[in-house]
Amino acid sequence: MKLTSITAALMLIASPLVAADEMTVMLDWFVNPDHGPIIIAQEKGYFAEQDLAVKIVAPADPSDPPKLVAAGKADLAISYQPQLHLQIHEGLPLKRVGTLVATPLNCLLTLADGPVKSPADLAGKKVGFSVGGVESALLDAVLRNNGLSLEDIELVNVNWSLSPSLMSGQVDAVIGAFRNFELNQMDIEGVQGKCFFVEEEGVPPYDELIYVANSDTMDKAMIARFLAATEKATQFIVNHPQESWEIFASTASELQDDLNERAWKDTISRFALRPTAMDQGRYTTFETFLFDAGLITSKNPVSKIAVDITEN
């Protein structure tokens, strides 16, 4: 017994307990399949493997997370590449440090059996939106790609009620619908929708969901460990789609429904397999797109917008 106690004491000396670094991560919305790698990394212990204690917070207001990171109230926030460009021009000390969803999810959504067979058919019709600025620029690009402009349509603010406003006939199309959610939501309700993908209709490709940090105070080493954990989680999701869904769904009863299960399957191929990897050209091109659209009055260099967190 004495030897065992001595051995145990020596083991504690040789392997001291180190407190995990605490991180607060603000989501962009309530927990949903878009956040799969974060939730799986938490549930599978991948954050713990990186000596991280991650607090995942869903915001009361979707516009709050980047502001809270800028104010030093959180370490990371999930945000959107298009919005990040604008927020930096507004003076927020933010920078992209990683990618969560590496393709656009946004689409121009219409009824499959409705009169809008192409965006060109929107002349004189109503288009619903929820967020001005970027969504208007995306819509304008889609319309111009089809011989129209914003002057040819009527914009209607539907206050986040995208698919319901379309199904009820309030509008003829909506911009800002996520192809992995709204299409499934409509199908479950017996209505077939059709998405016109913005990146196929004149909008430069962009990262839909990104991780942003405070450009002045970020802990690059800690963020790199966080992203290593989410990369491992993404690999697990891709390799084990059903098992990962079951783990994800088990975390909250409200996730255990047909819509979330369908969205999970449709989102897997969208996750960034290399969350730290950065396509500089993608950020340069989108900055130019926003400048040409008149949403910004100057163009920032990529170094002010995004960083490869693994660079020394």
mmCIF file of C-alpha atoms in Angstrom:
data_model
loop_
_atom_site.group_PDB
_atom_site.id
_atom_site.type_symbol
_atom_site.label_atom_id
_atom_site.label_comp_id
_atom_site.label_asym_id
_atom_site.label_seq_id
_atom_site.Cartn_x
_atom_site.Cartn_y
_atom_site.Cartn_z
ATOM 1 C CA MET A 1 0.000 0.000 0.000
ATOM 2 C CA LYS A 2 2.863 2.356 0.867
ATOM 3 C CA LEU A 3 4.616 1.664 -2.438
ATOM 4 C CA THR A 4 1.406 2.299 -4.330
ATOM 5 C CA SER A 5 0.985 5.694 -2.657
ATOM 6 C CA ILE A 6 4.573 6.655 -3.459
ATOM 7 C CA THR A 7 4.139 5.529 -7.057
ATOM 8 C CA ALA A 8 0.954 7.560 -7.402
ATOM 9 C CA ALA A 9 2.666 10.637 -5.986
ATOM 10 C CA LEU A 10 5.592 10.236 -8.378
ATOM 11 C CA MET A 11 3.161 9.923 -11.313
ATOM 12 C CA LEU A 12 1.489 13.195 -10.330
ATOM 13 C CA ILE A 13 4.882 14.899 -10.183
ATOM 14 C CA ALA A 14 5.891 13.472 -13.566
ATOM 15 C CA SER A 15 2.546 14.328 -15.217
ATOM 16 C CA PRO A 16 1.214 17.521 -13.619
ATOM 17 C CA LEU A 17 -2.396 18.393 -14.251
ATOM 18 C CA VAL A 18 -2.567 21.392 -16.568
ATOM 19 C CA ALA A 19 -5.741 23.433 -16.708
ATOM 20 C CA ALA A 20 -7.217 23.628 -20.188
ATOM 21 C CA ASP A 21 -7.286 26.997 -21.905
ATOM 22 C CA GLU A 22 -10.794 28.424 -21.884
ATOM 23 C CA MET A 23 -12.333 29.685 -25.114
ATOM 24 C CA THR A 24 -15.710 31.247 -25.837
ATOM 25 C CA VAL A 25 -17.086 30.668 -29.320
ATOM 26 C CA MET A 26 -20.171 32.566 -30.453
ATOM 27 C CA LEU A 27 -22.321 30.845 -33.067
ATOM 28 C CA ASP A 28 -24.074 32.853 -35.767
ATOM 29 C CA TRP A 29 -27.485 31.365 -34.939
ATOM 30 C CA PHE A 30 -29.048 28.634 -32.824
ATOM 31 C CA VAL A 31 -27.263 25.274 -33.043
ATOM 32 C CA ASN A 32 -27.909 23.589 -36.400
ATOM 33 C CA PRO A 33 -26.099 21.240 -38.818
ATOM 34 C CA ASP A 34 -23.959 24.123 -40.143
ATOM 35 C CA HIS A 35 -22.118 23.905 -36.814
ATOM 36 C CA GLY A 36 -21.456 20.166 -37.082
ATOM 37 C CA PRO A 37 -17.640 20.207 -36.741
ATOM 38 C CA ILE A 38 -17.809 22.360 -33.602
ATOM 39 C CA ILE A 39 -20.377 20.168 -31.869
ATOM 40 C CA ILE A 40 -18.669 16.921 -32.896
ATOM 41 C CA ALA A 41 -15.282 18.234 -31.728
ATOM 42 C CA GLN A 42 -16.878 18.964 -28.359
ATOM 43 C CA GLU A 43 -18.696 15.642 -28.071
ATOM 44 C CA LYS A 44 -15.776 13.501 -29.284
ATOM 45 C CA GLY A 45 -13.303 15.165 -26.936
ATOM 46 C CA TYR A 46 -11.189 16.684 -29.692
ATOM 47 C CA PHE A 47 -11.101 20.068 -27.964
ATOM 48 C CA ALA A 48 -10.005 18.392 -24.749
ATOM 49 C CA GLU A 49 -7.213 16.655 -26.685
ATOM 50 C CA GLN A 50 -5.994 20.150 -27.579
ATOM 51 C CA ASP A 51 -6.189 21.250 -23.920
ATOM 52 C CA LEU A 52 -9.129 23.501 -24.678
ATOM 53 C CA ALA A 53 -12.287 24.060 -22.659
ATOM 54 C CA VAL A 54 -14.642 25.510 -25.253
ATOM 55 C CA LYS A 55 -17.824 27.327 -24.290
ATOM 56 C CA ILE A 56 -20.260 27.363 -27.236
ATOM 57 C CA VAL A 57 -22.788 30.189 -27.122
ATOM 58 C CA ALA A 58 -25.820 30.767 -29.368
ATOM 59 C CA PRO A 59 -26.578 34.482 -29.743
ATOM 60 C CA ALA A 60 -29.811 36.235 -28.838
ATOM 61 C CA ASP A 61 -29.291 38.419 -31.918
ATOM 62 C CA PRO A 62 -27.496 37.006 -35.012
ATOM 63 C CA SER A 63 -25.753 40.338 -35.569
ATOM 64 C CA ASP A 64 -24.101 40.277 -32.128
ATOM 65 C CA PRO A 65 -21.263 37.685 -32.388
ATOM 66 C CA PRO A 66 -18.761 39.709 -34.488
ATOM 67 C CA LYS A 67 -19.435 42.774 -32.322
ATOM 68 C CA LEU A 68 -18.787 40.767 -29.155
ATOM 69 C CA VAL A 69 -15.495 39.464 -30.542
ATOM 70 C CA ALA A 70 -14.528 43.007 -31.538
ATOM 71 C CA ALA A 71 -15.331 44.120 -27.984
ATOM 72 C CA GLY A 72 -13.233 41.336 -26.444
ATOM 73 C CA LYS A 73 -16.246 39.467 -25.041
ATOM 74 C CA ALA A 74 -15.566 36.245 -27.004
ATOM 75 C CA ASP A 75 -12.537 34.610 -28.606
ATOM 76 C CA LEU A 76 -14.155 33.487 -31.849
ATOM 77 C CA ALA A 77 -17.391 34.083 -33.697
ATOM 78 C CA ILE A 78 -19.014 32.279 -36.587
ATOM 79 C CA SER A 79 -19.749 34.846 -39.263
ATOM 80 C CA TYR A 80 -20.029 35.240 -43.035
ATOM 81 C CA GLN A 81 -17.315 36.257 -45.462
ATOM 82 C CA PRO A 82 -19.443 38.910 -47.239
ATOM 83 C CA GLN A 83 -20.375 40.576 -43.944
ATOM 84 C CA LEU A 84 -16.776 40.475 -42.689
ATOM 85 C CA HIS A 85 -15.609 42.679 -45.564
ATOM 86 C CA LEU A 86 -18.202 45.299 -44.644
ATOM 87 C CA GLN A 87 -17.557 45.073 -40.892
ATOM 88 C CA ILE A 88 -13.845 45.738 -41.376
ATOM 89 C CA HIS A 89 -14.663 48.812 -43.462
ATOM 90 C CA GLU A 90 -16.933 49.919 -40.619
ATOM 91 C CA GLY A 91 -13.903 49.853 -38.326
ATOM 92 C CA LEU A 92 -14.414 46.624 -36.381
ATOM 93 C CA PRO A 93 -11.071 44.972 -35.450
ATOM 94 C CA LEU A 94 -11.900 41.598 -36.990
ATOM 95 C CA LYS A 95 -10.064 39.102 -39.151
ATOM 96 C CA ARG A 96 -10.940 35.762 -40.691
ATOM 97 C CA VAL A 97 -8.878 33.015 -39.038
ATOM 98 C CA GLY A 98 -10.534 29.879 -40.413
ATOM 99 C CA THR A 99 -13.319 28.488 -42.576
ATOM 100 C CA LEU A 100 -16.300 26.407 -41.461
ATOM 101 C CA VAL A 101 -18.416 26.164 -44.637
ATOM 102 C CA ALA A 102 -16.278 26.673 -47.729
ATOM 103 C CA THR A 103 -18.958 27.243 -50.382
ATOM 104 C CA PRO A 104 -21.904 29.605 -50.705
ATOM 105 C CA LEU A 105 -25.134 28.289 -49.203
ATOM 106 C CA ASN A 106 -27.139 31.343 -50.215
ATOM 107 C CA CYS A 107 -29.445 30.997 -53.190
ATOM 108 C CA LEU A 108 -32.287 32.726 -55.001
ATOM 109 C CA LEU A 109 -35.246 30.507 -54.148
ATOM 110 C CA THR A 110 -38.456 30.199 -56.171
ATOM 111 C CA LEU A 111 -41.315 27.715 -56.523
ATOM 112 C CA ALA A 112 -40.393 24.824 -58.792
ATOM 113 C CA ASP A 113 -43.803 24.888 -60.489
ATOM 114 C CA GLY A 114 -44.153 28.685 -60.429
ATOM 115 C CA PRO A 115 -43.801 31.236 -63.226
ATOM 116 C CA VAL A 116 -40.122 31.994 -62.492
ATOM 117 C CA LYS A 117 -38.170 29.550 -64.624
ATOM 118 C CA SER A 118 -35.044 31.691 -64.607
ATOM 119 C CA PRO A 119 -34.019 34.909 -62.838
ATOM 120 C CA ALA A 120 -34.888 36.740 -66.056
ATOM 121 C CA ASP A 121 -38.553 36.019 -65.291
ATOM 122 C CA LEU A 122 -38.426 38.202 -62.166
ATOM 123 C CA ALA A 123 -39.093 41.416 -64.091
ATOM 124 C CA GLY A 124 -41.998 43.197 -62.375
ATOM 125 C CA LYS A 125 -42.134 40.627 -59.550
ATOM 126 C CA LYS A 126 -41.561 40.707 -55.779
ATOM 127 C CA VAL A 127 -38.384 39.348 -54.188
ATOM 128 C CA GLY A 128 -38.160 38.853 -50.428
ATOM 129 C CA PHE A 129 -35.037 39.493 -48.361
ATOM 130 C CA SER A 130 -34.037 39.643 -44.705
ATOM 131 C CA VAL A 131 -30.697 41.470 -44.624
ATOM 132 C CA GLY A 132 -30.025 44.515 -46.787
ATOM 133 C CA GLY A 133 -26.642 45.491 -48.165
ATOM 134 C CA VAL A 134 -24.861 42.287 -49.101
ATOM 135 C CA GLU A 135 -28.027 40.405 -50.083
ATOM 136 C CA SER A 136 -29.050 43.287 -52.344
ATOM 137 C CA ALA A 137 -25.609 43.179 -53.980
ATOM 138 C CA LEU A 138 -25.867 39.418 -54.511
ATOM 139 C CA LEU A 139 -29.354 39.780 -55.969
ATOM 140 C CA ASP A 140 -28.263 42.640 -58.213
ATOM 141 C CA ALA A 141 -25.422 40.496 -59.592
ATOM 142 C CA VAL A 142 -27.820 37.619 -60.282
ATOM 143 C CA LEU A 143 -30.296 39.949 -61.992
ATOM 144 C CA ARG A 144 -27.628 41.643 -64.111
ATOM 145 C CA ASN A 145 -26.365 38.217 -65.152
ATOM 146 C CA ASN A 146 -29.859 37.713 -66.556
ATOM 147 C CA GLY A 147 -30.362 41.099 -68.198
ATOM 148 C CA LEU A 148 -32.202 42.800 -65.310
ATOM 149 C CA SER A 149 -31.378 45.088 -62.382
ATOM 150 C CA LEU A 150 -32.826 45.902 -58.970
ATOM 151 C CA GLU A 151 -34.957 48.597 -60.614
ATOM 152 C CA ASP A 152 -36.855 45.851 -62.457
ATOM 153 C CA ILE A 153 -38.147 44.140 -59.295
ATOM 154 C CA GLU A 154 -39.867 45.035 -56.030
ATOM 155 C CA LEU A 155 -37.895 44.240 -52.872
ATOM 156 C CA VAL A 156 -39.914 43.110 -49.838
ATOM 157 C CA ASN A 157 -38.439 42.740 -46.342
ATOM 158 C CA VAL A 158 -39.878 39.427 -45.085
ATOM 159 C CA ASN A 159 -38.085 39.533 -41.693
ATOM 160 C CA TRP A 160 -36.436 36.077 -41.816
ATOM 161 C CA SER A 161 -39.680 34.447 -42.973
ATOM 162 C CA LEU A 162 -38.136 33.303 -46.239
ATOM 163 C CA SER A 163 -39.768 30.053 -47.310
ATOM 164 C CA PRO A 164 -43.134 30.849 -45.638
ATOM 165 C CA SER A 165 -43.401 34.140 -47.550
ATOM 166 C CA LEU A 166 -42.637 32.312 -50.781
ATOM 167 C CA MET A 167 -45.071 29.460 -50.159
ATOM 168 C CA SER A 168 -47.845 31.861 -49.157
ATOM 169 C CA GLY A 169 -47.479 33.870 -52.358
ATOM 170 C CA GLN A 170 -46.381 37.044 -50.589
ATOM 171 C CA VAL A 171 -43.331 37.118 -52.871
ATOM 172 C CA ASP A 172 -42.269 35.394 -56.077
ATOM 173 C CA ALA A 173 -38.719 34.609 -54.922
ATOM 174 C CA VAL A 174 -36.436 35.116 -51.936
ATOM 175 C CA ILE A 175 -32.730 35.854 -51.667
ATOM 176 C CA GLY A 176 -30.806 34.669 -48.625
ATOM 177 C CA ALA A 177 -32.304 31.179 -48.465
ATOM 178 C CA PHE A 178 -29.819 28.473 -47.511
ATOM 179 C CA ARG A 179 -29.965 25.622 -49.988
ATOM 180 C CA ASN A 180 -29.367 23.013 -47.282
ATOM 181 C CA PHE A 181 -32.338 24.212 -45.180
ATOM 182 C CA GLU A 182 -35.084 26.046 -47.044
ATOM 183 C CA LEU A 183 -35.329 23.505 -49.882
ATOM 184 C CA ASN A 184 -35.739 20.716 -47.340
ATOM 185 C CA GLN A 185 -38.185 22.726 -45.244
ATOM 186 C CA MET A 186 -40.393 23.326 -48.266
ATOM 187 C CA ASP A 187 -40.216 19.702 -49.391
ATOM 188 C CA ILE A 188 -41.287 18.501 -45.941
ATOM 189 C CA GLU A 189 -44.326 20.770 -46.264
ATOM 190 C CA GLY A 190 -45.127 19.334 -49.683
ATOM 191 C CA VAL A 191 -43.911 22.262 -51.764
ATOM 192 C CA GLN A 192 -41.082 21.903 -54.269
ATOM 193 C CA GLY A 193 -38.618 24.758 -54.433
ATOM 194 C CA LYS A 194 -35.956 25.634 -56.978
ATOM 195 C CA CYS A 195 -32.645 27.269 -56.102
ATOM 196 C CA PHE A 196 -30.664 29.450 -58.460
ATOM 197 C CA PHE A 197 -27.150 29.201 -57.033
ATOM 198 C CA VAL A 198 -25.595 32.644 -56.686
ATOM 199 C CA GLU A 199 -22.101 31.432 -57.615
ATOM 200 C CA GLU A 200 -23.512 30.211 -60.942
ATOM 201 C CA GLU A 201 -25.322 33.492 -61.576
ATOM 202 C CA GLY A 202 -22.642 36.168 -61.543
ATOM 203 C CA VAL A 203 -21.525 36.227 -57.891
ATOM 204 C CA PRO A 204 -17.875 35.314 -57.177
ATOM 205 C CA PRO A 205 -17.500 32.201 -54.980
ATOM 206 C CA TYR A 206 -17.015 32.896 -51.277
ATOM 207 C CA ASP A 207 -16.843 31.163 -47.894
ATOM 208 C CA GLU A 208 -20.348 31.125 -46.417
ATOM 209 C CA LEU A 209 -19.341 30.550 -42.797
ATOM 210 C CA ILE A 210 -16.014 31.589 -41.324
ATOM 211 C CA TYR A 211 -14.355 31.953 -37.939
ATOM 212 C CA VAL A 212 -13.479 35.534 -37.040
ATOM 213 C CA ALA A 213 -11.242 36.768 -34.220
ATOM 214 C CA ASN A 214 -10.187 40.125 -32.842
ATOM 215 C CA SER A 215 -7.315 41.249 -35.070
ATOM 216 C CA ASP A 216 -5.637 43.097 -32.185
ATOM 217 C CA THR A 217 -5.839 40.529 -29.385
ATOM 218 C CA MET A 218 -6.205 37.068 -30.972
ATOM 219 C CA ASP A 219 -4.224 34.149 -29.549
ATOM 220 C CA LYS A 220 -3.068 32.540 -32.786
ATOM 221 C CA ALA A 221 -1.657 29.415 -31.147
ATOM 222 C CA MET A 222 -4.858 28.719 -29.239
ATOM 223 C CA ILE A 223 -6.987 29.316 -32.350
ATOM 224 C CA ALA A 224 -4.755 26.941 -34.309
ATOM 225 C CA ARG A 225 -5.463 24.230 -31.726
ATOM 226 C CA PHE A 226 -9.194 24.938 -31.972
ATOM 227 C CA LEU A 227 -9.078 24.582 -35.756
ATOM 228 C CA ALA A 228 -7.041 21.370 -35.515
ATOM 229 C CA ALA A 229 -9.849 19.922 -33.392
ATOM 230 C CA THR A 230 -12.566 20.997 -35.841
ATOM 231 C CA GLU A 231 -10.532 19.604 -38.740
ATOM 232 C CA LYS A 232 -10.405 16.234 -36.988
ATOM 233 C CA ALA A 233 -14.153 16.483 -36.349
ATOM 234 C CA THR A 234 -14.818 17.236 -40.025
ATOM 235 C CA GLN A 235 -12.846 14.165 -41.044
ATOM 236 C CA PHE A 236 -14.929 12.088 -38.644
ATOM 237 C CA ILE A 237 -18.158 13.534 -40.082
ATOM 238 C CA VAL A 238 -17.108 12.784 -43.658
ATOM 239 C CA ASN A 239 -15.956 9.261 -42.784
ATOM 240 C CA HIS A 240 -18.905 8.448 -40.508
ATOM 241 C CA PRO A 241 -21.918 10.498 -41.656
ATOM 242 C CA GLN A 242 -24.580 8.454 -39.871
ATOM 243 C CA GLU A 243 -22.692 8.001 -36.613
ATOM 244 C CA SER A 244 -21.770 11.678 -36.532
ATOM 245 C CA TRP A 245 -25.405 12.635 -37.152
ATOM 246 C CA GLU A 246 -26.505 10.487 -34.231
ATOM 247 C CA ILE A 247 -23.917 12.113 -31.961
ATOM 248 C CA PHE A 248 -24.938 15.587 -33.116
ATOM 249 C CA ALA A 249 -28.668 14.949 -32.754
ATOM 250 C CA SER A 250 -28.236 13.466 -29.289
ATOM 251 C CA THR A 251 -27.086 16.818 -27.924
ATOM 252 C CA ALA A 252 -30.571 18.437 -28.042
ATOM 253 C CA SER A 253 -34.094 17.143 -28.569
ATOM 254 C CA GLU A 254 -34.958 20.004 -30.948
ATOM 255 C CA LEU A 255 -32.329 18.711 -33.387
ATOM 256 C CA GLN A 256 -33.987 15.304 -33.671
ATOM 257 C CA ASP A 257 -36.291 15.926 -36.602
ATOM 258 C CA ASP A 258 -36.508 15.299 -40.338
ATOM 259 C CA LEU A 259 -35.408 18.802 -41.316
ATOM 260 C CA ASN A 260 -32.169 18.702 -39.353
ATOM 261 C CA GLU A 261 -31.354 15.167 -40.513
ATOM 262 C CA ARG A 262 -31.845 16.152 -44.152
ATOM 263 C CA ALA A 263 -29.847 19.339 -43.671
ATOM 264 C CA TRP A 264 -27.039 17.349 -42.043
ATOM 265 C CA LYS A 265 -26.676 15.157 -45.128
ATOM 266 C CA ASP A 266 -26.762 18.163 -47.462
ATOM 267 C CA THR A 267 -24.178 20.107 -45.455
ATOM 268 C CA ILE A 268 -21.446 17.475 -45.111
ATOM 269 C CA SER A 269 -19.940 18.169 -48.537
ATOM 270 C CA ARG A 270 -19.854 21.903 -47.753
ATOM 271 C CA PHE A 271 -17.639 21.744 -44.654
ATOM 272 C CA ALA A 272 -14.083 23.006 -45.083
ATOM 273 C CA LEU A 273 -11.792 19.973 -45.005
ATOM 274 C CA ARG A 274 -8.859 22.295 -44.262
ATOM 275 C CA PRO A 275 -10.301 25.011 -42.022
ATOM 276 C CA THR A 276 -7.003 26.908 -41.727
ATOM 277 C CA ALA A 277 -6.389 26.987 -45.500
ATOM 278 C CA MET A 278 -6.883 30.408 -47.065
ATOM 279 C CA ASP A 279 -7.600 31.295 -50.689
ATOM 280 C CA GLN A 280 -6.247 34.837 -50.990
ATOM 281 C CA GLY A 281 -7.702 35.290 -54.463
ATOM 282 C CA ARG A 282 -11.193 34.562 -53.155
ATOM 283 C CA TYR A 283 -10.966 37.428 -50.661
ATOM 284 C CA THR A 284 -9.414 39.825 -53.174
ATOM 285 C CA THR A 285 -12.119 39.068 -55.719
ATOM 286 C CA PHE A 286 -14.972 39.517 -53.260
ATOM 287 C CA GLU A 287 -13.556 42.793 -51.978
ATOM 288 C CA THR A 288 -13.531 44.009 -55.575
ATOM 289 C CA PHE A 289 -17.099 42.741 -56.057
ATOM 290 C CA LEU A 290 -18.315 44.787 -53.085
ATOM 291 C CA PHE A 291 -16.375 47.836 -54.295
ATOM 292 C CA ASP A 292 -17.903 47.575 -57.758
ATOM 293 C CA ALA A 293 -21.352 47.201 -56.146
ATOM 294 C CA GLY A 294 -20.823 50.476 -54.276
ATOM 295 C CA LEU A 295 -20.991 48.904 -50.812
ATOM 296 C CA ILE A 296 -17.429 49.953 -49.938
ATOM 297 C CA THR A 297 -15.524 53.045 -51.039
ATOM 298 C CA SER A 298 -12.015 51.574 -50.986
ATOM 299 C CA LYS A 299 -10.407 48.166 -51.247
ATOM 300 C CA ASN A 300 -8.534 46.581 -48.357
ATOM 301 C CA PRO A 301 -5.590 44.228 -48.938
ATOM 302 C CA VAL A 302 -6.180 40.593 -48.030
ATOM 303 C CA SER A 303 -3.781 40.969 -45.088
ATOM 304 C CA LYS A 304 -6.339 43.249 -43.425
ATOM 305 C CA ILE A 305 -9.221 40.802 -44.001
ATOM 306 C CA ALA A 306 -7.878 37.295 -43.427
ATOM 307 C CA VAL A 307 -4.905 35.426 -42.046
ATOM 308 C CA ASP A 308 -3.451 31.942 -42.289
ATOM 309 C CA ILE A 309 -3.366 31.229 -38.571
ATOM 310 C CA THR A 310 -0.627 28.593 -38.988
ATOM 311 C CA GLU A 311 1.906 31.040 -40.439
ATOM 312 C CA ASN A 312 4.651 32.170 -38.107
#
